[in-house]
Short mmCIF file of C-alpha atoms in Angstrom, two decimals:
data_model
loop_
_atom_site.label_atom_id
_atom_site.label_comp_id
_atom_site.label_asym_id
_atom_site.label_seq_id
_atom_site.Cartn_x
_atom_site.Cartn_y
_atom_site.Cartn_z
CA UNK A 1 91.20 152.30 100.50
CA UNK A 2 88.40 152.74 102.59
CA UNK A 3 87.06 155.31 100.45
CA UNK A 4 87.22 152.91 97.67
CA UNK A 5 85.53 149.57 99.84
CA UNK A 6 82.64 152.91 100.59
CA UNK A 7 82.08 153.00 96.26
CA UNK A 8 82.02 149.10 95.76
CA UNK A 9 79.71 149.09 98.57
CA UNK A 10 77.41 151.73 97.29
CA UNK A 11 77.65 151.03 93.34
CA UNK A 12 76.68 147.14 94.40
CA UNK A 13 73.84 147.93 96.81
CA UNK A 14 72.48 150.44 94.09
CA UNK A 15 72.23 147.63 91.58
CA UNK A 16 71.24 145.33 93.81
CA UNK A 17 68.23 147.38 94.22
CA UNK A 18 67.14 148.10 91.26
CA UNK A 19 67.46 144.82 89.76
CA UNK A 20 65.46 144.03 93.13
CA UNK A 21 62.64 145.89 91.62
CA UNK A 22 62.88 143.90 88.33
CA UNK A 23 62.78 140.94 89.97
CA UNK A 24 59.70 141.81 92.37
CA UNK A 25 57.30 142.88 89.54
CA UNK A 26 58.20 140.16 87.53
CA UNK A 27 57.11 137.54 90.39
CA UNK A 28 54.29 139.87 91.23
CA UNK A 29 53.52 139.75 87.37
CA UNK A 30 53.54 135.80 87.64
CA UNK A 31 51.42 135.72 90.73
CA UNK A 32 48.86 137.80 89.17
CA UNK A 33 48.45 135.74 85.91
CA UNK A 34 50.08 138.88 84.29
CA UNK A 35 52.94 140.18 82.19
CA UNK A 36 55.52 142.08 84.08
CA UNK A 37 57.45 144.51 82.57
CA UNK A 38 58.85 143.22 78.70
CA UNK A 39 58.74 146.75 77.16
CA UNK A 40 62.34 148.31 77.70
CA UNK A 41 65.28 146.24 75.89
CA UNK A 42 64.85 142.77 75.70
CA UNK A 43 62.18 140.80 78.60
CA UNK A 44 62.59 144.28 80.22
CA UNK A 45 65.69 144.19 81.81
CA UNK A 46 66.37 147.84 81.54
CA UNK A 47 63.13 148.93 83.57
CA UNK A 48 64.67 149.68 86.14
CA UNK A 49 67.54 152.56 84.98
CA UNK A 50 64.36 153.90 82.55
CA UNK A 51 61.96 154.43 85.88
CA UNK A 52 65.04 156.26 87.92
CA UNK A 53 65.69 158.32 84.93
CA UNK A 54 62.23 159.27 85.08
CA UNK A 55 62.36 159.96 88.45
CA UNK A 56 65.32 162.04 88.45
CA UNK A 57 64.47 164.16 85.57
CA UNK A 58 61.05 164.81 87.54
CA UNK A 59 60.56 168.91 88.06
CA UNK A 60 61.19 169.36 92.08
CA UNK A 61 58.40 170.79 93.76
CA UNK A 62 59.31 173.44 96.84
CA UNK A 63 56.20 173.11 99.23
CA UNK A 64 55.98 176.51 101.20
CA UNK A 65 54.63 174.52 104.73
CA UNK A 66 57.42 172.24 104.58
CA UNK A 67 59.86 172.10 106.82
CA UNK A 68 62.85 172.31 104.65
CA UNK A 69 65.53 171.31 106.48
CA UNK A 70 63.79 168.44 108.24
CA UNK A 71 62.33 167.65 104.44
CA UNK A 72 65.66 167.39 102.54
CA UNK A 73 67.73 165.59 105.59
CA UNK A 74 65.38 162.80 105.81
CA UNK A 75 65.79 160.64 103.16
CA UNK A 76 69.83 161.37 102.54
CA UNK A 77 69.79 160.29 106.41
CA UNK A 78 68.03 157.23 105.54
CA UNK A 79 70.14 156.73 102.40
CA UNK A 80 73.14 156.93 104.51
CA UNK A 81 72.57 154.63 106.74
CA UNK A 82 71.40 151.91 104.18
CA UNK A 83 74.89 152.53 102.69
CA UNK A 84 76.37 151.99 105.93
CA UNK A 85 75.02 148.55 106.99
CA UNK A 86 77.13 146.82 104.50
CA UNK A 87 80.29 148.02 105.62
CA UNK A 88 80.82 145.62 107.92
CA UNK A 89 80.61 142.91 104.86
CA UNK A 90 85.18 141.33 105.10
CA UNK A 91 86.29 143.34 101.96
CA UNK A 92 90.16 143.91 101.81
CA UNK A 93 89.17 147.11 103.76
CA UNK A 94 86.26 147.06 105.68
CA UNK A 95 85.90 149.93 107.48
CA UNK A 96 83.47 148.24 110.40
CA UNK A 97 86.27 146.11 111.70
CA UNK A 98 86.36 144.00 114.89
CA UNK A 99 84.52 141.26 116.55
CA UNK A 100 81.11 143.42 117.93
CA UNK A 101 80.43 144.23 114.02
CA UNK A 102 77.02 142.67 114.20
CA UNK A 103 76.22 145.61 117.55
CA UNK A 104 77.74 148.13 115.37
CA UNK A 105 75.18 147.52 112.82
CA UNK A 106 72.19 146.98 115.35
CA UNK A 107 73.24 150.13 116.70
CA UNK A 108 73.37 151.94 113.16
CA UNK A 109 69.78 150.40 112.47
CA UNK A 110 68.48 152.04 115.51
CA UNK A 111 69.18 155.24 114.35
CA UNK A 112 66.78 154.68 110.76
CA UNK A 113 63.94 155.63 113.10
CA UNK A 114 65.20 159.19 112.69
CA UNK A 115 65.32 158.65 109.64
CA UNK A 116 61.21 158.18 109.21
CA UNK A 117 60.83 160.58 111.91
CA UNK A 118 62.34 163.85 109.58
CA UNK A 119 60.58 162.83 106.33
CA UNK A 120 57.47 162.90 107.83
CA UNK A 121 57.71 165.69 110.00
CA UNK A 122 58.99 167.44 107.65
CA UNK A 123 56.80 167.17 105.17
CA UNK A 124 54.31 168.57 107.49
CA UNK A 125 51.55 166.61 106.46
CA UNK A 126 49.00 164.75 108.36
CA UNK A 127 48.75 161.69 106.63
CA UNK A 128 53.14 161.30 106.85
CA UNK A 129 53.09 162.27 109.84
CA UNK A 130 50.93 159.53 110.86
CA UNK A 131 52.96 156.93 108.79
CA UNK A 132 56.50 158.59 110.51
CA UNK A 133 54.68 157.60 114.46
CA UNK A 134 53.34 154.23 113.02
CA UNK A 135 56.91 153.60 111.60
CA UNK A 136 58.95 154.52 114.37
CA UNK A 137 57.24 153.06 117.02
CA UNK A 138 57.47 149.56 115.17
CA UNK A 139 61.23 150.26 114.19
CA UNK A 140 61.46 150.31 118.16
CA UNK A 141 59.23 147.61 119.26
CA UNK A 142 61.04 145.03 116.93
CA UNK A 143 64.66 145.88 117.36
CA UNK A 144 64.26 144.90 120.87
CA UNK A 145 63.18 141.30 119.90
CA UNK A 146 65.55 141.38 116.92
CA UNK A 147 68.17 141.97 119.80
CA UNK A 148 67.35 138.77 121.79
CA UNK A 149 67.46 136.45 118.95
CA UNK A 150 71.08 137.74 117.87
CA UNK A 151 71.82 137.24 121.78
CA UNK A 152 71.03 133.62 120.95
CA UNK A 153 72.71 133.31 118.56
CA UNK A 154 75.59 134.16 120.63
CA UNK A 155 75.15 132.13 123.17
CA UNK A 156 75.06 128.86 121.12
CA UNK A 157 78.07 129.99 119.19
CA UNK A 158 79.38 131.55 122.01
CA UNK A 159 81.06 133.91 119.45
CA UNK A 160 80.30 137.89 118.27
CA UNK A 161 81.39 137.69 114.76
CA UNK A 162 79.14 137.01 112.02
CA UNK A 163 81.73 135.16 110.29
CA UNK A 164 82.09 132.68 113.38
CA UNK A 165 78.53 132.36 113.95
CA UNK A 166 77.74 131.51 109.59
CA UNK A 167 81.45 129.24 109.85
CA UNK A 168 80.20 127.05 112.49
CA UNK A 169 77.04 125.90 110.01
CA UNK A 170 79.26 124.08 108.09
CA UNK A 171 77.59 121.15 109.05
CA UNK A 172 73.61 121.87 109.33
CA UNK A 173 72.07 124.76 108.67
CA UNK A 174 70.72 126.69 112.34
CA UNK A 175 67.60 127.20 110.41
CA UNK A 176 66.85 122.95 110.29
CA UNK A 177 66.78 122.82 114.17
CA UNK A 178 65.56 126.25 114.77
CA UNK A 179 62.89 126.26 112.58
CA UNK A 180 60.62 128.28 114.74
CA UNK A 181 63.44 130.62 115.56
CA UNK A 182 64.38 131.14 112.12
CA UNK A 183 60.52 131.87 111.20
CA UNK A 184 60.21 134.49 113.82
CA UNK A 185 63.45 136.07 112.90
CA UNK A 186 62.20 136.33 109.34
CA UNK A 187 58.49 137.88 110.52
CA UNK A 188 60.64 140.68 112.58
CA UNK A 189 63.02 141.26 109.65
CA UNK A 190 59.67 142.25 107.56
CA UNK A 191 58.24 144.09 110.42
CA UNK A 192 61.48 145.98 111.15
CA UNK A 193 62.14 147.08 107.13
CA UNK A 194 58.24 148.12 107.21
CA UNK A 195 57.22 145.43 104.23
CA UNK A 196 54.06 143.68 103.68
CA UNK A 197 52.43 142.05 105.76
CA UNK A 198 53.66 145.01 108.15
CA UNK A 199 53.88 147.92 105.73
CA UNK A 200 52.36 150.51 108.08
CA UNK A 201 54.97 153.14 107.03
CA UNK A 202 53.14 153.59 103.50
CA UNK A 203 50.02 151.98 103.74
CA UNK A 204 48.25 152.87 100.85
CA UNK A 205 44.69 151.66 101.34
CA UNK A 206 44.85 154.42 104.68
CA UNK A 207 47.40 157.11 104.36
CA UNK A 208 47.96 157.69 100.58
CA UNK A 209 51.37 156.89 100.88
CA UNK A 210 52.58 157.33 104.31
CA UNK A 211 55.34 158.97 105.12
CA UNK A 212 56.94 159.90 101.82
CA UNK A 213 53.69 161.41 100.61
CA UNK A 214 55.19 164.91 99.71
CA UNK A 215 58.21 163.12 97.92
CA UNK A 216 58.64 163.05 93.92
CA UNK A 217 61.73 162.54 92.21
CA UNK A 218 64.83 162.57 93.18
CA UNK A 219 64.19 162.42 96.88
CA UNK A 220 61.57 160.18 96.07
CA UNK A 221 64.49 157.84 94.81
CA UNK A 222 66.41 158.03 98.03
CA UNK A 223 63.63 156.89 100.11
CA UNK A 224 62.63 154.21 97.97
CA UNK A 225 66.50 152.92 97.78
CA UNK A 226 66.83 153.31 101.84
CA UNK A 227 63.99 151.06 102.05
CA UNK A 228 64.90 148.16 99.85
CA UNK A 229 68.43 148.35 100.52
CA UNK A 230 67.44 147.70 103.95
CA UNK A 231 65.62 144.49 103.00
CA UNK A 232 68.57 143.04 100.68
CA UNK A 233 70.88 144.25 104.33
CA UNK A 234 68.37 141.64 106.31
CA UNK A 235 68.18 139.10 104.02
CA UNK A 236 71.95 138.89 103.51
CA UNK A 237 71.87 138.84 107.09
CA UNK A 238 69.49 136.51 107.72
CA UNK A 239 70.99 133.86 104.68
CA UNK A 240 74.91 134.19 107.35
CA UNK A 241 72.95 133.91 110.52
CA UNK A 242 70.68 130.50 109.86
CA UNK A 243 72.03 129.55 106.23
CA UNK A 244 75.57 129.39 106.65
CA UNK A 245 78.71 131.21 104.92
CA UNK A 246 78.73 128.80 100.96
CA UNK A 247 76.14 130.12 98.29
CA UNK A 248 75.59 133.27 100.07
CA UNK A 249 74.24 135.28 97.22
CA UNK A 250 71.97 132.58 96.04
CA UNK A 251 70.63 131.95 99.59
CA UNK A 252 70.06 136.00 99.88
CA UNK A 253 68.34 135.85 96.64
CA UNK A 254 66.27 133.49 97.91
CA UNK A 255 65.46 135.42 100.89
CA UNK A 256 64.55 138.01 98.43
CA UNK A 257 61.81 136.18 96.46
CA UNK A 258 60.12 135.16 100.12
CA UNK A 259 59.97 138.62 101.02
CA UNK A 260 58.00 139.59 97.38
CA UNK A 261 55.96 136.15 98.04
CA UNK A 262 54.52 137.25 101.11
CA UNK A 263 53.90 140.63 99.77
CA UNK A 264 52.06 138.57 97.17
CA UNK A 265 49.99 135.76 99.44
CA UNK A 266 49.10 138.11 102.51
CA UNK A 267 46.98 141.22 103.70
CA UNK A 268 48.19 144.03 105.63
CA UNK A 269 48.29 143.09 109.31
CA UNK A 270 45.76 145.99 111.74
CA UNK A 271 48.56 148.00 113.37
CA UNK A 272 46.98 147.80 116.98
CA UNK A 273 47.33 143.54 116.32
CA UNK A 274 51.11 144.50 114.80
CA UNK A 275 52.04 146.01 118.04
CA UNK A 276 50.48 143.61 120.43
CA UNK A 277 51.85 140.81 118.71
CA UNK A 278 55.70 141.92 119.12
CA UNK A 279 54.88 143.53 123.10
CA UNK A 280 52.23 140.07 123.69
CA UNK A 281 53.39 137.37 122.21
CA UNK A 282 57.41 137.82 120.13
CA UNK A 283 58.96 139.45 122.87
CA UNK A 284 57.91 136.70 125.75
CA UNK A 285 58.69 133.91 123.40
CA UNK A 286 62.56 135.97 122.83
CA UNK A 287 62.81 136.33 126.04
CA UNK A 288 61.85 132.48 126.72
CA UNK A 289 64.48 131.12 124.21
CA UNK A 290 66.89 133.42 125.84
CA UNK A 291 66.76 131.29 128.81
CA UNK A 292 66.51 128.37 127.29
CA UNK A 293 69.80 129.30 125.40
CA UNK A 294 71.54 130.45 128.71
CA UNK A 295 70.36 127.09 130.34
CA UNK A 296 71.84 125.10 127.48
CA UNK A 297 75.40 126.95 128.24
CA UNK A 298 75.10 125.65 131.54
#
């Protein structure tokens, strides 16, 4: 059975994303005063199985300076572990079970650094490898204040489980008298999944395309899919940790549309102000609610 909760799991995130990518260019296409894609079946809705087709049909192209082993392990690594996050989601079978779920999955997320870190060394190219060190070293920075708010979180519910902590919202929403909380938690979500305003992992406009620059096709795909599968993993989160447990696909979907809003509205953040911000300013104000949290226990 756990085998089977592992397909559900996968087959739904897969979907999830690429219907993600429908949704995104439509917005963006709406933002822009533009058409979005309306080409492929009816209003487009099929855009997204034609452009992995593409993808996977691509030729494969066997760079000589690679480092193969480093080059083909990253992204499966990084596919992996997006797969993994949602297994600690109550189906009949979950197969993340007890009450420290939530550390099981901060633990799992840790490990996506490595992730970065072997597609762009492997690729053995300058301009990935400098997106791998940008994206690692943010991955690291933000989990830490990621950690604190959770710890909150804790504290006021003074439960471990999810489920507790998005039952006990029944009545209001954490997000209406946590407002500032929730907005931080949001900013470090986008910062941790490397998105816009924080997308230092690609950034176009400086390294080409980051750290997948020596990726086409199908590996291409599995990078791509790591990457939003980790956003719909944080919004789902964030919708059970300040939005409660009813409407909790509609309330990730909404989630969803902020993230592609703010990819929309806002310019890429200078990494040297990224970094200062989390070390400077998120981390002290964590650190402050954490005591303010531990004070209200007492």
């Amino acid at each position: 059975m756990y085998t089977l909760d592992f397909i559900i799991s996968t087959v739904g995130m897969l979907l999830s994303v690429a219907f993600f990518t429908l949704m995104e260019r439509k917005i963006m296409g709406l933002m822009h005063y533009r058409v979005g894609p309306n080409k492929v079946v009816e209003w487009g809705v099929s855009q997204p199985i034609a452009d992995a087709l593409k993808l996977l049909t691509k030729e494969y192209q066997k760079f000589t300076m690679s480092r193969l082993m480093m080059y083909y392990l990253g992204p499966l690594i990084s596919l992996l572990l997006a797969l993994l996050y949602w297994g600690f989601y109550e189906y009949s079978y979950s197969y993340i079970t007890g009450s420290m779920k939530i550390m099981v999955i901060f633990s799992i997320m840790s490990l996506s650094a490595y992730g970065f870190l072997l597609t762009s060394w492997g690729s053995n190219s300058k301009y990935a490898l400098l997106g791998g060190y940008r994206t690692v070293a943010q991955i690291i920075s933000y989990e830490v204040c990621l950690m604190f708010l959770v710890l909150i979180m804790f504290y006021i519910t003074k439960s471990y489980s999810v489920e507790n902590i998005a039952l006990s919202q029944s009545g209001v929403w954490f997000m209406l008298y946590s407002l500032p909380l929730f907005i931080t938690w949001v900013m470090m979500c986008m910062a941790e999944s490397s998105r816009t305003p924080f997308d230092h992992a690609e950034s176009e406009s400086e390294l080409v395309s980051g750290y997948n620059v020596e990726y086409g096709g199908g590996f291409f795909v599995l990078a791509f899919v790591s990457e939003y599968g980790m956003i719909i993993f944080l919004s789902f989160i964030t919708s059970m940790l300040f939005l409660g447990m009813n409407n909790m696909m509609l309330k990730t979907f909404l989630i969803c549309i902020v993230y592609v809003w703010v990819r929309c509205a806002f310019p890429r953040v200078r990494y040297d102000k990224l970094m200062m911000m989390c070390w400077k300013k998120l981390l002290p104000y964590s650190l402050a609610m954490v005591a303010l949290s531990s004070c209200y226990l007492l």
